[in-house]
Short mmCIF file of N, CA and C in Angstrom, two decimals:
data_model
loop_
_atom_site.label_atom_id
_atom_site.label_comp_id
_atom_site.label_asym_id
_atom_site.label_seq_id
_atom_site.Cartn_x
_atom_site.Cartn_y
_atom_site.Cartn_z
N UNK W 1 -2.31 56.13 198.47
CA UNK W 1 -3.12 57.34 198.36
C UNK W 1 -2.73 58.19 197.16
N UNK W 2 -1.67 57.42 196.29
CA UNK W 2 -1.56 58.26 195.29
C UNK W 2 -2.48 58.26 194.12
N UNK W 3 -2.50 59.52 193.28
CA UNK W 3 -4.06 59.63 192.55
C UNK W 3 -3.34 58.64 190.92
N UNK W 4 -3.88 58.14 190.47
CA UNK W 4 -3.89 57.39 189.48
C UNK W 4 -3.00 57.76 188.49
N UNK W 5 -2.97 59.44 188.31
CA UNK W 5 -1.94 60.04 186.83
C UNK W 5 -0.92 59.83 187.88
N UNK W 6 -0.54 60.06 189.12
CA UNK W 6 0.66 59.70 189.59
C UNK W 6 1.61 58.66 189.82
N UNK W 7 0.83 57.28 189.12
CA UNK W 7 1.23 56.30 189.49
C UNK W 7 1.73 55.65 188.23
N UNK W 8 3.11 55.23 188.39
CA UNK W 8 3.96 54.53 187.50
C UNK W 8 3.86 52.91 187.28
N UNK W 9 3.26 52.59 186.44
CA UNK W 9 2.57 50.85 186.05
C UNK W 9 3.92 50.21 185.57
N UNK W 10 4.43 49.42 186.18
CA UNK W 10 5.27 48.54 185.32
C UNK W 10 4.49 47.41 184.15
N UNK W 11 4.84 47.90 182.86
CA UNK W 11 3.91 47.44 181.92
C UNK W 11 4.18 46.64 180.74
N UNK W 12 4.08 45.37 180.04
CA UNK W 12 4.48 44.89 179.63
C UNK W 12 3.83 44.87 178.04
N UNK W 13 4.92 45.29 176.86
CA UNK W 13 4.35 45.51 175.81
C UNK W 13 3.79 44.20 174.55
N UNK W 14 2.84 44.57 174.25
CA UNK W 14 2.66 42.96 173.61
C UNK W 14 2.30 42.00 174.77
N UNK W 15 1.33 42.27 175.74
CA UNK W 15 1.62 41.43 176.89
C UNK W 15 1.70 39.86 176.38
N UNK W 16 0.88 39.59 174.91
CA UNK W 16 0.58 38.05 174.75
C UNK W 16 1.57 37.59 173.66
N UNK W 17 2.72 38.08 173.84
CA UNK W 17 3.77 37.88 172.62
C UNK W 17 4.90 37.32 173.74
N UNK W 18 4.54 36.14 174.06
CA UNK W 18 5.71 35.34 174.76
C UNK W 18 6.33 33.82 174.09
N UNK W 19 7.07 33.45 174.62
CA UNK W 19 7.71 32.16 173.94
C UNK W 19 6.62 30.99 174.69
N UNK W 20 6.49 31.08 175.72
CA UNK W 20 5.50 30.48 176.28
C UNK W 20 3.82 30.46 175.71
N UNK W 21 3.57 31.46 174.96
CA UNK W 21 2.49 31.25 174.34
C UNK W 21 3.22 30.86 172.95
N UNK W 22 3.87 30.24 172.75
CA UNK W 22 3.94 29.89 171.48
C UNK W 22 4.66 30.52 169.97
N UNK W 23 5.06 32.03 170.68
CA UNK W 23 5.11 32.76 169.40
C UNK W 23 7.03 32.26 169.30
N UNK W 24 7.45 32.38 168.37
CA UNK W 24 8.97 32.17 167.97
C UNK W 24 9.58 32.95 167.31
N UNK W 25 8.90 34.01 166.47
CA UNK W 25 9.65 34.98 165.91
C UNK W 25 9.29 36.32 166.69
N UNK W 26 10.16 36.86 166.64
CA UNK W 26 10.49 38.24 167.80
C UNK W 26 9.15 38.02 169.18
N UNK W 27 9.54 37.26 169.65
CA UNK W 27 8.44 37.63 171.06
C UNK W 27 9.06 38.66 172.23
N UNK W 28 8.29 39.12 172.61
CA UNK W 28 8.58 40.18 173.27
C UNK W 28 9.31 39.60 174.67
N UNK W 29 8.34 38.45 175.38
CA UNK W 29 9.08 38.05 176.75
C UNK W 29 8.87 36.66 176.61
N UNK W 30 9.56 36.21 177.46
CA UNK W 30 9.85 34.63 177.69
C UNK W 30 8.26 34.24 178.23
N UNK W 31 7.76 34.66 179.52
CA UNK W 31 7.22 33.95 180.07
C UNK W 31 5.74 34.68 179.97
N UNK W 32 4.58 34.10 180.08
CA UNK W 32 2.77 34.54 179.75
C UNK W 32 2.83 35.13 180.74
N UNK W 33 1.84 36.46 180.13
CA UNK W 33 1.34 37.71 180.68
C UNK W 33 0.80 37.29 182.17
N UNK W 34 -0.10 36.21 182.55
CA UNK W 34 -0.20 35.74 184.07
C UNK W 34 1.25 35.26 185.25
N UNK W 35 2.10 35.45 184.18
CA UNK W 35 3.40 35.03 185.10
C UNK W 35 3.90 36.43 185.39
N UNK W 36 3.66 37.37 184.31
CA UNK W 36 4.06 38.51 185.07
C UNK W 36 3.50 38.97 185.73
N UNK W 37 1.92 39.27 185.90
CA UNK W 37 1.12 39.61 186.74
C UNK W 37 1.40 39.04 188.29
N UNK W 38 1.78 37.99 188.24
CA UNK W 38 2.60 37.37 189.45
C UNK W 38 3.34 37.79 189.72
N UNK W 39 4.43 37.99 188.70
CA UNK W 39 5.81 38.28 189.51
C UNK W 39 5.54 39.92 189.84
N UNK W 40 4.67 41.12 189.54
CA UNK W 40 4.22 42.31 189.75
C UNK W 40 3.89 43.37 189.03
N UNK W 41 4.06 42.82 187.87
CA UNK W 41 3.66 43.93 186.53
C UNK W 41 2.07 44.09 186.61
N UNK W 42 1.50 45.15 186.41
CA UNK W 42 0.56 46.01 186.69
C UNK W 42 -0.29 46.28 185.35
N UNK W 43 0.49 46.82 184.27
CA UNK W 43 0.29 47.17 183.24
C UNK W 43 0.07 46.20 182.02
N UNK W 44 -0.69 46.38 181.12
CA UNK W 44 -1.08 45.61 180.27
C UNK W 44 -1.00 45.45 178.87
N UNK W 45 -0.35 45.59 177.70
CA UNK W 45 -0.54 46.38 176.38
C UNK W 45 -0.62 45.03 175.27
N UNK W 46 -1.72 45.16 174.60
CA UNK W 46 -2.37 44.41 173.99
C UNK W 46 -2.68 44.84 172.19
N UNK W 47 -2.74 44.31 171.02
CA UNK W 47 -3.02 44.91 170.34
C UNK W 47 -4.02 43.49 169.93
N UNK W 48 -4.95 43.99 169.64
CA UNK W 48 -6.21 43.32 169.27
C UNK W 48 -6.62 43.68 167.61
N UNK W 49 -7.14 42.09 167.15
CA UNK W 49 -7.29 42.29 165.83
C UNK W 49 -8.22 40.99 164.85
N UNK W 50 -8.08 40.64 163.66
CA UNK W 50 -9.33 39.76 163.78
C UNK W 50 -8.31 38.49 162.88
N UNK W 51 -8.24 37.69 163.23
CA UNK W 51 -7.75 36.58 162.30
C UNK W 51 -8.70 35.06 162.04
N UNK W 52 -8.63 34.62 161.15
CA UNK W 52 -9.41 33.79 160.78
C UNK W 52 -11.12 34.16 160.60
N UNK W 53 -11.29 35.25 160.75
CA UNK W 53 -12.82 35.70 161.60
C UNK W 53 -13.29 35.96 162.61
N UNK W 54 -11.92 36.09 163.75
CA UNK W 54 -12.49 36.16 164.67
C UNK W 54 -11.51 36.96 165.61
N UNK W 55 -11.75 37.36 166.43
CA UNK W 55 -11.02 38.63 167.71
C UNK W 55 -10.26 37.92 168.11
N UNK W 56 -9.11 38.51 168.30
CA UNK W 56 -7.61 37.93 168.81
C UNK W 56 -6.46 38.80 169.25
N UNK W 57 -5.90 38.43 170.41
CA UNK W 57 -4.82 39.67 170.88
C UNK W 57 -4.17 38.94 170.10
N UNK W 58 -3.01 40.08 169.57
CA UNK W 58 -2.32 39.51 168.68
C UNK W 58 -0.58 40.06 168.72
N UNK W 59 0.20 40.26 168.15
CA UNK W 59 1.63 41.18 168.37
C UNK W 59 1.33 41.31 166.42
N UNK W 60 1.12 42.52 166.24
CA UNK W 60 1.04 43.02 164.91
C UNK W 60 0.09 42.11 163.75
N UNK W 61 0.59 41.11 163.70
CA UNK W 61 -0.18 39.83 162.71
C UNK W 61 -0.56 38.66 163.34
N UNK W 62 -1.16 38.01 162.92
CA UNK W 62 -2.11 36.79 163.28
C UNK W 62 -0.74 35.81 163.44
N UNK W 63 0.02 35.92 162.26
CA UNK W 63 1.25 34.79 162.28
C UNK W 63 2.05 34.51 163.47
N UNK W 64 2.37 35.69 163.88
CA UNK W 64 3.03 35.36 164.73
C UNK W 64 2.71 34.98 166.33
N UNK W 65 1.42 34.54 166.12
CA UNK W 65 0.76 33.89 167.10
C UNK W 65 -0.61 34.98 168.10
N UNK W 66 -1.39 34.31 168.38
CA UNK W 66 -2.56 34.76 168.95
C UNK W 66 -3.18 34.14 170.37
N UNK W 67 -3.82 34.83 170.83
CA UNK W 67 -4.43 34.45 172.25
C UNK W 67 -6.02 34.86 172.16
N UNK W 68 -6.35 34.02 173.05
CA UNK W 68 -8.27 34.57 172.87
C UNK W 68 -8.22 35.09 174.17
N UNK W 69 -8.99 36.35 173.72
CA UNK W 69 -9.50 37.61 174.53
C UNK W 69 -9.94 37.09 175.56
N UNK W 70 -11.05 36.48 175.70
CA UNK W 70 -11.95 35.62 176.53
C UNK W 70 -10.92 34.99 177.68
N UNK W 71 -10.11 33.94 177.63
CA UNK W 71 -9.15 33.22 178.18
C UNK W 71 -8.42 34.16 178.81
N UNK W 72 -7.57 35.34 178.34
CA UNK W 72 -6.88 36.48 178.86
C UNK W 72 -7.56 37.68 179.70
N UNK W 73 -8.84 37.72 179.51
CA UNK W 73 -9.94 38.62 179.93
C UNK W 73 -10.54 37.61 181.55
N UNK W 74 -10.74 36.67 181.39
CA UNK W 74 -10.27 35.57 182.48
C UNK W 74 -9.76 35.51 183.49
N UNK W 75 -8.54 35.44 182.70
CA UNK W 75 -7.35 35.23 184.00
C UNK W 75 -7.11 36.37 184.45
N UNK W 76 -7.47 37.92 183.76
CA UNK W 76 -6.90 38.99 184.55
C UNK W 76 -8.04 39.06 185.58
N UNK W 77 -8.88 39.05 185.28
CA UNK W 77 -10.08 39.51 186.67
C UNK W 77 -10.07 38.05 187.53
N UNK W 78 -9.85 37.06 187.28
CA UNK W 78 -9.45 36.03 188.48
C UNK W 78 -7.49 36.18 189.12
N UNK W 79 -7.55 36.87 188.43
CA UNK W 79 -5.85 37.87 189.41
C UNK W 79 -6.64 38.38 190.25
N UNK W 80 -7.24 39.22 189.84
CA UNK W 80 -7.76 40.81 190.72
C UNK W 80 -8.62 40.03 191.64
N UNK W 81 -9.17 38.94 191.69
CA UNK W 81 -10.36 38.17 192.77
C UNK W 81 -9.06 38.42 193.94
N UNK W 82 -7.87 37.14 193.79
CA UNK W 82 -6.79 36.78 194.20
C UNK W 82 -6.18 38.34 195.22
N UNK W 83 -5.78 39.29 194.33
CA UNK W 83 -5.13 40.50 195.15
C UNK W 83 -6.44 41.37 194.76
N UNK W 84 -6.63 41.35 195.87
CA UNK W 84 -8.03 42.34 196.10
C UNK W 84 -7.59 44.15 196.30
N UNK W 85 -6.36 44.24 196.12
CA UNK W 85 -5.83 45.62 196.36
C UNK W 85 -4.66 45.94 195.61
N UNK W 86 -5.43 45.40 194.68
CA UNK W 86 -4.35 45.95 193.08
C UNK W 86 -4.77 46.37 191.90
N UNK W 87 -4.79 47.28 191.06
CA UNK W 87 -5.16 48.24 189.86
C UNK W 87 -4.47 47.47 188.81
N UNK W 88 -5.40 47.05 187.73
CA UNK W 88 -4.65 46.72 186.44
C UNK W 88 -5.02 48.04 185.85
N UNK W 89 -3.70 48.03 184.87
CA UNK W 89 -3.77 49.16 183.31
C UNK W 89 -3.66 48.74 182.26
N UNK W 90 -4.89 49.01 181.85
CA UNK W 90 -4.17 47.94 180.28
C UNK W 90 -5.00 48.69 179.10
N UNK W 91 -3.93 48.71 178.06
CA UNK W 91 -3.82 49.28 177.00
C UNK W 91 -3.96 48.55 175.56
N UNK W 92 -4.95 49.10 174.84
CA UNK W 92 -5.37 48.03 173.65
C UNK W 92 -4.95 48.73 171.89
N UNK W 93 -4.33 48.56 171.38
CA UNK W 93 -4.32 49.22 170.16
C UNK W 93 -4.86 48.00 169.21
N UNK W 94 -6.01 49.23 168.88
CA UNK W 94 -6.74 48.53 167.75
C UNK W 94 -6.61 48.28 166.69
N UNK W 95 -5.87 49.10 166.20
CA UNK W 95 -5.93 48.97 164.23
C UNK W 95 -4.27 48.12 164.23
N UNK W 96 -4.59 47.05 163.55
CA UNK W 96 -3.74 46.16 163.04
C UNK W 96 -3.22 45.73 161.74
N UNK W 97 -2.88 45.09 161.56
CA UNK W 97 -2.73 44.94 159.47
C UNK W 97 -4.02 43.67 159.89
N UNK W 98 -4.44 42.80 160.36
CA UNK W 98 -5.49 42.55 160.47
C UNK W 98 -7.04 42.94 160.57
N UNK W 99 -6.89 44.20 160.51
CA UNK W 99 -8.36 45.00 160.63
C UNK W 99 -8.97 45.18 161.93
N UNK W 100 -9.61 46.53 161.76
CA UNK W 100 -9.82 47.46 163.20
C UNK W 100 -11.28 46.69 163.77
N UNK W 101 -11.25 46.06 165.08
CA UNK W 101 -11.95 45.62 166.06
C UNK W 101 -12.45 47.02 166.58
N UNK W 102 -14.20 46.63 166.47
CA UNK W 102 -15.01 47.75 167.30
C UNK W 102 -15.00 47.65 168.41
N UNK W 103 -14.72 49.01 168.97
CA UNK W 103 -15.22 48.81 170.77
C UNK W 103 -16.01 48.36 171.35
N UNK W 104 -17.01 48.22 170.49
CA UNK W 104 -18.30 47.34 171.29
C UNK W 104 -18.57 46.08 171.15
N UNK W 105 -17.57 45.75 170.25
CA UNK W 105 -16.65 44.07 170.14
C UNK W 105 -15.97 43.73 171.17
N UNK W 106 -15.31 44.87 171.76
CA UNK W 106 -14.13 43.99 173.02
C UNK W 106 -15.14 44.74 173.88
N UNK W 107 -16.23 45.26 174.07
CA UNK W 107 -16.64 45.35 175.37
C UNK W 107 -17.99 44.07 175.87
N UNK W 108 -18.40 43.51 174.28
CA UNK W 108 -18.79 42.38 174.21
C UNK W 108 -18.04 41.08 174.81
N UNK W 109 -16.98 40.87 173.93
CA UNK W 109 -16.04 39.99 174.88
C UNK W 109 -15.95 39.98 176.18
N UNK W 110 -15.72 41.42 176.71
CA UNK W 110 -15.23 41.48 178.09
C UNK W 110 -16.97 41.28 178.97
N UNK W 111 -17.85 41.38 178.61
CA UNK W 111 -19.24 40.73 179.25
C UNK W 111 -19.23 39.67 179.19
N UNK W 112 -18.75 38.91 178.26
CA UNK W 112 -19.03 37.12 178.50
C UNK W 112 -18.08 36.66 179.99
N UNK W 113 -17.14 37.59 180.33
CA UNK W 113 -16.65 37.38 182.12
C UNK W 113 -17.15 37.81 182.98
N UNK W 114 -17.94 36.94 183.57
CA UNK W 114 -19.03 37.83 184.50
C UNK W 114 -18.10 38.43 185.86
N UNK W 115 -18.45 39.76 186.04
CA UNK W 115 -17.63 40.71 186.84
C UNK W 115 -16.76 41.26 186.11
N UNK W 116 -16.31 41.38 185.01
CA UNK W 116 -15.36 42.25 184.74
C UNK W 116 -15.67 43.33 184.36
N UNK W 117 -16.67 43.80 183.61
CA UNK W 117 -16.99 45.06 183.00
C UNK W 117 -17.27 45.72 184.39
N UNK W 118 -17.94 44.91 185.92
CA UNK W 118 -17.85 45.28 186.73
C UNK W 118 -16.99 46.44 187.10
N UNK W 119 -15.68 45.80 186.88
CA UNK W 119 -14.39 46.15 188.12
C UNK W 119 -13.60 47.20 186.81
N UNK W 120 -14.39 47.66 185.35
CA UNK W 120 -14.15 48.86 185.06
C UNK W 120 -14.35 49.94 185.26
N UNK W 121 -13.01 50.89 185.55
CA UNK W 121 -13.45 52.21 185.80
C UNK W 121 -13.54 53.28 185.13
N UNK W 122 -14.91 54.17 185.01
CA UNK W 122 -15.65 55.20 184.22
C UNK W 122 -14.97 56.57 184.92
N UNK W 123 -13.74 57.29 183.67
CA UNK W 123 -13.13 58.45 184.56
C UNK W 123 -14.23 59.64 183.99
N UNK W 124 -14.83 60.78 184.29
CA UNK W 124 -15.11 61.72 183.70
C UNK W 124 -14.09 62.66 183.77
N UNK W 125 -14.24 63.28 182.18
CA UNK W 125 -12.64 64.30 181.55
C UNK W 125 -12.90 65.26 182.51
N UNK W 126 -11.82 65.64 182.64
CA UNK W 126 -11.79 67.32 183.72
C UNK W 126 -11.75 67.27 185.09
N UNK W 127 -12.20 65.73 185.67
CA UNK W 127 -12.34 65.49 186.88
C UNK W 127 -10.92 65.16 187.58
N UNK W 128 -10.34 64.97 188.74
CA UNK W 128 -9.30 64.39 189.17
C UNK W 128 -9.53 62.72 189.33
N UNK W 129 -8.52 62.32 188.63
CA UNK W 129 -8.41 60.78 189.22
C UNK W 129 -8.20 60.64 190.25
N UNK W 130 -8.75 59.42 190.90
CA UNK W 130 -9.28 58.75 191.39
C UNK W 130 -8.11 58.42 192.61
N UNK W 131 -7.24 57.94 193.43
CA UNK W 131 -6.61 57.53 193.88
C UNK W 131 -6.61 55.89 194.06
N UNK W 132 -5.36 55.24 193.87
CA UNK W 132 -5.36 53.70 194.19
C UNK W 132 -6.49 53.24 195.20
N UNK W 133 -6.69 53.99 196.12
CA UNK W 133 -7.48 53.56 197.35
C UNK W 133 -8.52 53.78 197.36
N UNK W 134 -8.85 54.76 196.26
CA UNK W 134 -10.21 54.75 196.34
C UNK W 134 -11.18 54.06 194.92
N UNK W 135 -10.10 53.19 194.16
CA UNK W 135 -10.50 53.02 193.19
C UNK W 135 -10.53 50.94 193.94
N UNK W 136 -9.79 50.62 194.85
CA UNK W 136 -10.20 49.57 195.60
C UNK W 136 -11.04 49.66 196.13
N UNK W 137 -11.57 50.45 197.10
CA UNK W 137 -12.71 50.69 197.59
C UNK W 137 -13.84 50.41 196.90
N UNK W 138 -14.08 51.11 195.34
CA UNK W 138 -15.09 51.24 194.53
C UNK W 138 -15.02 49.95 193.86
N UNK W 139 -13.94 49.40 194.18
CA UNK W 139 -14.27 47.82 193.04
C UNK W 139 -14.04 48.21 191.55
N UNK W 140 -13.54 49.33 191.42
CA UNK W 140 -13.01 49.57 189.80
C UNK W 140 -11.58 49.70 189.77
N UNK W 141 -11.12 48.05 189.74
CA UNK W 141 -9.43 48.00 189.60
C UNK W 141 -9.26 48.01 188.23
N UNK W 142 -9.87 48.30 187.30
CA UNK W 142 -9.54 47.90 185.86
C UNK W 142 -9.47 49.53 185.34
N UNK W 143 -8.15 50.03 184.77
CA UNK W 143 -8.39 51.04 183.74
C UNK W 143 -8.28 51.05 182.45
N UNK W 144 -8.89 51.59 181.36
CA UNK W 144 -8.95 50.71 180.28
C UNK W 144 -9.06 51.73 179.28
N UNK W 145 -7.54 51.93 178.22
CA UNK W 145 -7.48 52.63 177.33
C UNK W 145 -7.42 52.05 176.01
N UNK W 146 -7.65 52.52 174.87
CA UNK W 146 -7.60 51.80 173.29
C UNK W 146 -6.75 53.26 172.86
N UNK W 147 -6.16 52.76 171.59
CA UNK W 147 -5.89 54.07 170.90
C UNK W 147 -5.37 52.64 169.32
N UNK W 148 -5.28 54.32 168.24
CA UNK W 148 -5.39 53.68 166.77
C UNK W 148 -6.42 53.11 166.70
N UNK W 149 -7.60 53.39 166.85
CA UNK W 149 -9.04 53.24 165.91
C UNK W 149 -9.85 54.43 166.34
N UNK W 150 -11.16 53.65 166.36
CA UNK W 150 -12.34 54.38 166.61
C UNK W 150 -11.65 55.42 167.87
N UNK W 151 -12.55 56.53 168.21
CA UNK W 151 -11.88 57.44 169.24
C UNK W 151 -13.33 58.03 170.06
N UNK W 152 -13.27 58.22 171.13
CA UNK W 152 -14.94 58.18 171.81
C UNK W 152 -15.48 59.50 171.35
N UNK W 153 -14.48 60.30 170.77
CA UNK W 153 -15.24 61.66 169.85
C UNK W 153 -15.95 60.80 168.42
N UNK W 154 -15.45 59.80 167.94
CA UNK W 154 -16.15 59.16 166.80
C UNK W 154 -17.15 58.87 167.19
N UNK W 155 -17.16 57.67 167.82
CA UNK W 155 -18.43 56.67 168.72
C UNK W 155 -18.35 56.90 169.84
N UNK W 156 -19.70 56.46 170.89
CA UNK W 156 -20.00 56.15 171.95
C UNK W 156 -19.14 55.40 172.62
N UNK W 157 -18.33 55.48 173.60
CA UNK W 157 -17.33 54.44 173.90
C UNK W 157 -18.20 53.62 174.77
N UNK W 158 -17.89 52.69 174.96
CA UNK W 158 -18.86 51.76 175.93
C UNK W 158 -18.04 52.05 177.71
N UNK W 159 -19.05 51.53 178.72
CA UNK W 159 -18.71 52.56 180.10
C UNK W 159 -16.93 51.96 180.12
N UNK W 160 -16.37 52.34 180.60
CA UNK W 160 -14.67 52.59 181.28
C UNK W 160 -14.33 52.43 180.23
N UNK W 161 -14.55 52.61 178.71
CA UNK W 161 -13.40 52.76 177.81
C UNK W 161 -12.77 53.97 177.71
N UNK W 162 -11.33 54.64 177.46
CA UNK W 162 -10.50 55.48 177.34
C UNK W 162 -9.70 55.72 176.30
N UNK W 163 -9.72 56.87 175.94
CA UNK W 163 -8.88 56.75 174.28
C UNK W 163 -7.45 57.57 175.32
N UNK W 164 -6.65 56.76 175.33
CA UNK W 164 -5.19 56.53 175.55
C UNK W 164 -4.60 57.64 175.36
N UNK W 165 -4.69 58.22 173.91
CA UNK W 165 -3.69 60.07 174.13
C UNK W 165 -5.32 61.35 174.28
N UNK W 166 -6.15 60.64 175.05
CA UNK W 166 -6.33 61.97 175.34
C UNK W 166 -5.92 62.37 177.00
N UNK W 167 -5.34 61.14 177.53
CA UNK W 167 -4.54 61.22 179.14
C UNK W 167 -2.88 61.03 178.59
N UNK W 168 -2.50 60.20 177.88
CA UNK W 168 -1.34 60.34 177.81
C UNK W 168 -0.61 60.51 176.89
N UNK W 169 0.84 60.35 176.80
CA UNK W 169 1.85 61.30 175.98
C UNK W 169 2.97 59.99 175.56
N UNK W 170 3.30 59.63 174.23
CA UNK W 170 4.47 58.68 174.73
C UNK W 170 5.70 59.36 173.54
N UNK W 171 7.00 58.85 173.60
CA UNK W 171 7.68 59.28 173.06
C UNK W 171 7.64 58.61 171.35
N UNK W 172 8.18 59.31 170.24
CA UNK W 172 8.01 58.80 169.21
C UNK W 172 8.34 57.15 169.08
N UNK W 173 8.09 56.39 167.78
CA UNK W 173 8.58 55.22 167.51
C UNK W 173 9.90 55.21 167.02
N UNK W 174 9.86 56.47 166.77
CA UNK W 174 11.54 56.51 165.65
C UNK W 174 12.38 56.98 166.63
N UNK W 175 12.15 57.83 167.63
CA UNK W 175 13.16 57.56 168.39
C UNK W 175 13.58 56.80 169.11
N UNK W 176 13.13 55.37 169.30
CA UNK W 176 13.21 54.47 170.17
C UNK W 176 14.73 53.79 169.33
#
């Protein structure tokens, strides 16, 4: 019953920067973003970008290895079939040294999975979120923020997209 800003996502950064997908220089985790979703990670962080011509989650550059949206866009909403009473969060930064992917590019992608744009959820600003339980109820387990590009004060965001710092706050890079 807790409302959505109250709830702490265990979240995995770079979700597609594993040794298991292939990457070998600095990957973030050993094992693919569906193994954590298994083992209980919630959270999602993705940076999306274009290599060869074409849309790709990526960890900063194309080099160091890539995943198709489609395939990853996939397997998360055939999770969510699986646990029918669980909230993904997932977080997309757009602008890459590969070049900034439009939102209506990954909301394209995310239509070629039939049901997923479904199970996104549309917050209106000013309103209270939503609670876990009632966002199962509604069939909108997906929350879905971008930040570093376009910003929905620029463009039209397409329905459940979220620009990321206008809900949240994170600490600098340099102080990390």
């Amino acid at each position: 019953d807790a409302r959505v800003n109250q709830v702490l996502f265990a979240t995995l950064h770079n979700a597609v920067s594993s040794e298991q997908d292939g990457v070998v220089i600095v990957p973030n985790h050993e094992r693919k973003l569906e193994e954590a979703l298994r083992a209980g990670f919630r959270g999602l962080n993705f940076d999306i970008g274009i290599c060869d011509g074409e849309i790709r989650l990526v960890h900063g550059v194309c080099q160091l290895g890539t995943r198709d949206p489609i395939e990853v866009f996939t397997n998360i909403y055939n999770f969510l079939l699986q646990k029918p009473n669980d909230v993904i969060l997932m977080t997309v930064q757009l602008a890459t040294e590969n070049g900034n992917v439009a939102l209506d590019d990954i909301y394209s992608l995310m239509q070629q999975v039939e049901g997923f744009t479904d199970m996104l959820y549309s917050h209106t600003p000013n309103n209270p979120w939503p609670t876990l339980r009632e966002l199962i109820a509604d069939g909108t387990r997906i929350l879905f923020f971008h930040y570093n590009g376009d910003t929905c004060a620029d463009v039209t965001c397409p329905p459940g997209f979220h620009d990321w710092f206008a809900y949240a706050v994170e600490t600098n890079f340099e102080m990390t």
